[in-house]
XYZ file of C-alpha atoms in Angstrom:
185
model
C 25.256 40.502 -60.780
C 23.162 41.332 -57.498
C 19.349 40.453 -58.033
C 17.679 43.410 -57.534
C 15.864 43.463 -54.495
C 11.939 43.321 -54.558
C 10.178 46.014 -52.139
C 8.016 45.255 -49.382
C 4.706 46.172 -51.051
C 5.224 43.799 -53.764
C 6.126 40.835 -51.929
C 3.272 40.419 -49.103
C 0.095 39.889 -49.726
C -1.109 42.389 -47.170
C 0.839 45.015 -44.324
C -0.060 45.152 -41.206
C 1.800 47.879 -38.929
C 0.903 49.008 -35.854
C 2.442 52.277 -34.038
C 1.869 55.577 -33.266
C 4.576 56.586 -35.940
C 3.567 57.343 -39.293
C 6.262 54.434 -41.129
C 5.344 56.015 -44.590
C 7.515 58.879 -43.819
C 10.600 56.722 -42.585
C 10.815 54.046 -45.773
C 9.824 54.929 -49.227
C 8.199 51.242 -49.542
C 5.367 52.374 -47.645
C 4.721 55.426 -49.828
C 1.868 54.252 -51.430
C 0.389 51.601 -48.787
C -3.655 52.143 -48.326
C -3.889 53.382 -44.622
C -6.895 52.922 -41.933
C -6.312 54.682 -39.325
C -7.639 52.466 -36.361
C -8.433 55.119 -33.289
C -9.576 54.140 -29.624
C -13.087 53.890 -28.805
C -14.555 56.806 -27.137
C -14.435 56.410 -23.306
C -18.387 57.198 -21.388
C -18.060 59.807 -19.006
C -18.386 58.419 -15.412
C -17.981 60.178 -11.929
C -18.720 58.836 -8.430
C -20.227 59.991 -5.884
C -20.443 59.075 -2.171
C -23.163 58.991 -0.150
C -23.163 59.570 3.575
C -27.543 58.151 4.668
C -28.877 57.246 7.680
C -31.275 55.018 6.064
C -28.904 53.122 3.494
C -32.056 51.150 1.560
C -34.445 53.918 2.085
C -32.134 56.562 0.314
C -31.281 53.839 -2.435
C -35.029 52.763 -2.840
C -35.000 57.081 -3.752
C -31.770 57.287 -5.637
C -33.372 55.344 -7.682
C -36.649 56.430 -8.138
C -35.089 60.331 -8.884
C -32.940 58.290 -11.521
C -35.891 56.754 -13.402
C -37.568 60.424 -13.364
C -34.735 62.052 -14.745
C -35.156 59.415 -17.684
C -31.856 57.558 -17.008
C -31.831 53.898 -16.464
C -31.024 53.202 -12.382
C -28.839 49.639 -11.584
C -28.616 48.835 -8.018
C -25.678 46.964 -7.027
C -26.670 44.614 -4.112
C -24.407 42.377 -2.209
C -27.144 40.639 0.405
C -29.785 39.026 -1.981
C -32.120 37.829 0.293
C -33.164 40.243 3.112
C -32.146 43.736 1.215
C -33.622 42.104 -2.525
C -37.197 41.480 -0.419
C -37.480 45.079 0.550
C -36.385 46.954 -1.975
C -38.301 44.849 -4.426
C -41.534 45.526 -1.935
C -40.262 49.661 -1.768
C -40.008 49.324 -5.482
C -42.956 47.157 -6.682
C -44.591 50.098 -8.853
C -41.774 49.769 -10.480
C -40.742 46.912 -14.032
C -37.422 45.434 -12.483
C -34.842 43.192 -13.799
C -33.668 41.202 -11.042
C -29.959 39.457 -11.627
C -28.760 37.203 -9.399
C -27.557 33.526 -9.073
C -30.736 32.616 -8.767
C -32.434 34.042 -11.255
C -29.851 33.044 -14.083
C -32.884 31.091 -15.903
C -35.412 33.666 -16.443
C -35.874 35.335 -19.609
C -34.711 38.902 -18.506
C -31.467 37.511 -16.674
C -31.020 35.614 -20.277
C -32.044 38.722 -22.516
C -29.790 40.868 -21.429
C -26.744 38.707 -20.336
C -26.831 36.460 -23.931
C -27.906 39.696 -26.324
C -26.323 42.702 -24.274
C -29.931 44.864 -24.422
C -32.128 45.735 -22.268
C -35.688 44.767 -22.696
C -37.496 47.361 -23.337
C -40.256 48.558 -20.267
C -37.617 47.404 -17.672
C -37.258 51.031 -15.373
C -34.852 49.605 -13.568
C -32.095 46.881 -12.580
C -31.299 45.099 -9.574
C -28.207 42.664 -9.752
C -25.255 41.132 -7.708
C -22.132 41.287 -7.946
C -23.035 38.028 -10.207
C -23.363 40.229 -13.223
C -20.133 42.525 -13.474
C -17.677 39.458 -15.619
C -18.336 38.784 -19.378
C -21.947 40.210 -19.760
C -21.648 43.987 -22.178
C -24.451 46.109 -22.419
C -24.666 47.914 -25.583
C -27.674 51.105 -24.548
C -26.467 54.804 -25.279
C -29.070 55.710 -22.064
C -27.078 56.848 -19.071
C -27.054 54.987 -16.358
C -27.347 55.734 -11.763
C -25.541 52.912 -10.201
C -26.842 53.114 -7.139
C -23.875 50.779 -4.743
C -25.625 49.356 -1.776
C -23.103 47.743 0.874
C -19.843 46.430 1.009
C -17.450 46.570 -2.556
C -14.668 46.192 -3.591
C -13.875 49.662 -5.737
C -12.555 47.212 -9.010
C -15.795 45.221 -8.495
C -17.447 48.922 -9.300
C -15.340 49.585 -11.486
C -15.917 46.164 -13.278
C -19.659 46.574 -13.303
C -19.764 50.141 -14.419
C -17.653 48.793 -16.990
C -19.827 46.939 -18.583
C -22.043 49.120 -19.840
C -19.973 49.868 -23.195
C -21.666 52.476 -25.699
C -23.444 54.507 -22.367
C -23.418 58.287 -22.692
C -22.821 58.390 -19.540
C -22.642 56.374 -16.053
C -22.573 57.323 -11.806
C -21.965 56.659 -9.867
C -23.772 56.405 -6.005
C -22.218 54.069 -3.017
C -24.294 54.886 -0.485
C -22.941 54.515 2.657
C -24.279 54.586 6.822
C -23.288 57.919 8.431
C -22.649 56.029 11.642
C -20.270 53.546 10.181
C -16.465 53.026 11.153
C -14.571 55.593 9.004
C -11.290 54.357 7.353
C -9.652 56.855 5.401
C -7.533 54.387 3.812
């Protein structure tokens, strides 16, 4: 005599299937299973603008100020943490800045941002090097402007802008010297 074959839902404690195809339409064992639909997270709206400037740092500082005035959070990405950082800090001394670089990893603000993903209240702008791009997620719903100064690979810019997981919008402004050698590639 044939042993009665049990239905999948009677033999398993739970069933997890990941598919774009509705399996319950194809097999009767799936008809009465509870279904939970998981959707992809909303994508952050991103834009990129290339700015040719005669004075790169002055344009970057002006961009930070314009971003703050617009109610957005500017994040300046620098590749020179010494000379340029000192100039930027002096030019923006009236703003409350979070400086994130390899020499300031022990600062309380650096620790709070990188460990909790929260930007401390009262911070007007973030100035960072590429130290911030890997492994740090920011959970802040505001709009962010990335002001990119100096030579940075597009993948580094993408990694950094991707850290802001819940932002309403992320805009990147890549500021280049108008006197630079152009590369069509």
